[in-house]
Short mmCIF file of C-alpha atoms in Angstrom, two decimals:
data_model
loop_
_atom_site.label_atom_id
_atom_site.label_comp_id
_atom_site.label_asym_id
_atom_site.label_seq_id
_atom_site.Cartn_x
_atom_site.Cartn_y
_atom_site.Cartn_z
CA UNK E 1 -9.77 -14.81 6.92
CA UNK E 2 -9.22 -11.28 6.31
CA UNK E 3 -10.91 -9.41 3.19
CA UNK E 4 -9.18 -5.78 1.84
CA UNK E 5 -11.30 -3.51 -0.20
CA UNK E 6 -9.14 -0.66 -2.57
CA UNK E 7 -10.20 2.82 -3.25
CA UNK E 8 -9.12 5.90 -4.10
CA UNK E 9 -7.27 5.44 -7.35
CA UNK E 10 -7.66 7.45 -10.31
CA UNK E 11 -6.03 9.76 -13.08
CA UNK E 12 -4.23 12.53 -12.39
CA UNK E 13 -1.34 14.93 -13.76
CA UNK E 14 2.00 15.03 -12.70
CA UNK E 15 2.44 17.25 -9.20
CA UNK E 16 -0.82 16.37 -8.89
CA UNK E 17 -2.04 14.00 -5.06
CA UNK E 18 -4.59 10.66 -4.62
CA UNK E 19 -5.24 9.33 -1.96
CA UNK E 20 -5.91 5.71 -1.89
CA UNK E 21 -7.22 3.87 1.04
CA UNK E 22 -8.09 -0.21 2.50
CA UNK E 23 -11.00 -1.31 4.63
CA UNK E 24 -10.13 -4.38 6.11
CA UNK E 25 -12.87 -6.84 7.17
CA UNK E 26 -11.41 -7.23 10.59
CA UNK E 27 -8.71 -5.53 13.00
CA UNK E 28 -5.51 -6.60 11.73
CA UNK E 29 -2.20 -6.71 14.39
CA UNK E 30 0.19 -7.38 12.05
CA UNK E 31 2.08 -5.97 8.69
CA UNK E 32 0.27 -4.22 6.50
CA UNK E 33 1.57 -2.94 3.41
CA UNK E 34 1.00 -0.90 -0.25
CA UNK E 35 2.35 -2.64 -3.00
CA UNK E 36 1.72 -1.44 -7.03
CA UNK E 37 3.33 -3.78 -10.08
CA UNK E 38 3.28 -2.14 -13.03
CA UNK E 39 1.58 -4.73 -16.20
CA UNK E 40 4.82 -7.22 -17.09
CA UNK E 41 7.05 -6.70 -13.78
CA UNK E 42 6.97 -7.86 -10.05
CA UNK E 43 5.38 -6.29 -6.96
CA UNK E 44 6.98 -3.23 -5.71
CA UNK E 45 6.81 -2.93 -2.13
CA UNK E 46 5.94 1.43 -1.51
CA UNK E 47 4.70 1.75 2.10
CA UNK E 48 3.64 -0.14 5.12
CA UNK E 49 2.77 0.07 8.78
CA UNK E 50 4.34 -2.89 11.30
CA UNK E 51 2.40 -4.07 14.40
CA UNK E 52 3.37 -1.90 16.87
CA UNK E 53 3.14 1.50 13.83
CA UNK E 54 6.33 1.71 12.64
CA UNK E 55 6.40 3.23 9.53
CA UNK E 56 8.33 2.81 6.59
CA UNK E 57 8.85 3.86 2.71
CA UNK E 58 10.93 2.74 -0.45
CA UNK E 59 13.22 4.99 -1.34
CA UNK E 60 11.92 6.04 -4.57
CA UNK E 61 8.31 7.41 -2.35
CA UNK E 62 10.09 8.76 0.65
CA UNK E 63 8.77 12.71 1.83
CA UNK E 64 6.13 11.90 -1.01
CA UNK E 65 3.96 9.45 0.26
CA UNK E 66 2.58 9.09 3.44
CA UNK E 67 1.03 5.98 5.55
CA UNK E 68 -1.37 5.73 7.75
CA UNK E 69 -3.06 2.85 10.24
CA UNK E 70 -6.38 3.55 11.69
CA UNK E 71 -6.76 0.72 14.54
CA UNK E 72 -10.61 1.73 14.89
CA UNK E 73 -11.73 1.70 11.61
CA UNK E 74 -9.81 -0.84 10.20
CA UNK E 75 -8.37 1.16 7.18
CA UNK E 76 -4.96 1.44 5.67
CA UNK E 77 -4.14 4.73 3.92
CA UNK E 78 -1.59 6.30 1.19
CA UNK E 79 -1.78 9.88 0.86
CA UNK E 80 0.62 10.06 -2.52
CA UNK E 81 1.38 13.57 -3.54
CA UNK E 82 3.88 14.92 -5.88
CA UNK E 83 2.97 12.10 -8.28
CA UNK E 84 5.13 11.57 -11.48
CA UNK E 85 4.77 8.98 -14.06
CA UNK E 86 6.51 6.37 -12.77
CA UNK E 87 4.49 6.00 -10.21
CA UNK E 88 1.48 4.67 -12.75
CA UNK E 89 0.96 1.12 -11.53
CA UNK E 90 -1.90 -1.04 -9.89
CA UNK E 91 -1.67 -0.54 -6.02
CA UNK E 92 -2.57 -3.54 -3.59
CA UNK E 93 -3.20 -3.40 -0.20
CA UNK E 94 -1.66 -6.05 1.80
CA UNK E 95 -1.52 -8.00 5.14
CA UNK E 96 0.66 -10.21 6.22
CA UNK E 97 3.02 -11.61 8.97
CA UNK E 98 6.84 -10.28 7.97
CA UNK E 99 6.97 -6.54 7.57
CA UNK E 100 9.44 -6.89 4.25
CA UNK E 101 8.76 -5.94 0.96
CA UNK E 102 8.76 -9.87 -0.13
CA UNK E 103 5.27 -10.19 -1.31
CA UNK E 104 5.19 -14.16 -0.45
CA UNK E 105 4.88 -12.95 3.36
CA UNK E 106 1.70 -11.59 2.74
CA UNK E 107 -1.30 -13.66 2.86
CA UNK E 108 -3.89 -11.19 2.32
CA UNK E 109 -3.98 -8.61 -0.62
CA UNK E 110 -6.95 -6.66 -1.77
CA UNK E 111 -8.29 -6.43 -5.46
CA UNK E 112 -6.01 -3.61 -6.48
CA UNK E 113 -7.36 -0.07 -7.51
CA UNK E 114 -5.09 2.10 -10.72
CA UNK E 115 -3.11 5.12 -9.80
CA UNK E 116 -2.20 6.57 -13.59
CA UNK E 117 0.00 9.56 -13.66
CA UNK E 118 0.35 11.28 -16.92
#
């Protein structure tokens, strides 16, 4: 069992950068992930890391938001900058065994913490 702890989230103003990140109970060797759904709609996959580091963005983040793995600490990080509105939504952190954006191949997700861009 794996257990994913948010932080980081907050309010800021458009242009403006957060930076969220996700203590993991244990070493994970497999996908991890950002996700953020937005109250009424489905998970949006936004970043994540595969096993071996490979990195890789939606479209609507890319040269915005940035990903990082630390294999010592256990943490998963989003450095977000240029922020607009749209990218207001609750962000997950998420582990699981398929590096897609399909949230039903990830069995672990954190709590969520709010990103709110105004």
């Amino acid at each position: 069992h794996v257990q994913l702890v948010e932080s980081g989230g907050g309010s800021v103003q458009a242009g403006g950068s957060l930076r969220l990140s996700c203590d993991a109970s244990r070493y994970i060797n497999s996908c991890m992930a950002w996700f953020r759904r937005v109250l009424g709609k489905g998970y949006e996959g936004v970043a994540g890391v595969d096993s071996e580091g490979t990195r890789r963005y939606a479209d609507n983040v890319k040269g915005r938001f940035t990903v990082s793995k630390d294999n010592v600490k256990n943490t998963l990080s989003l450095q977000m900058n240029s922020l607009k509105p749209e990218d207001t939504a609750m962000y997950y952190c998420a582990a699981g065994t398929r590096c897609t954006w399909e949230p039903r191949w990830y069995n672990y997700w954190g709590q969520g913490t709010q990103v709110t861009v105004s």
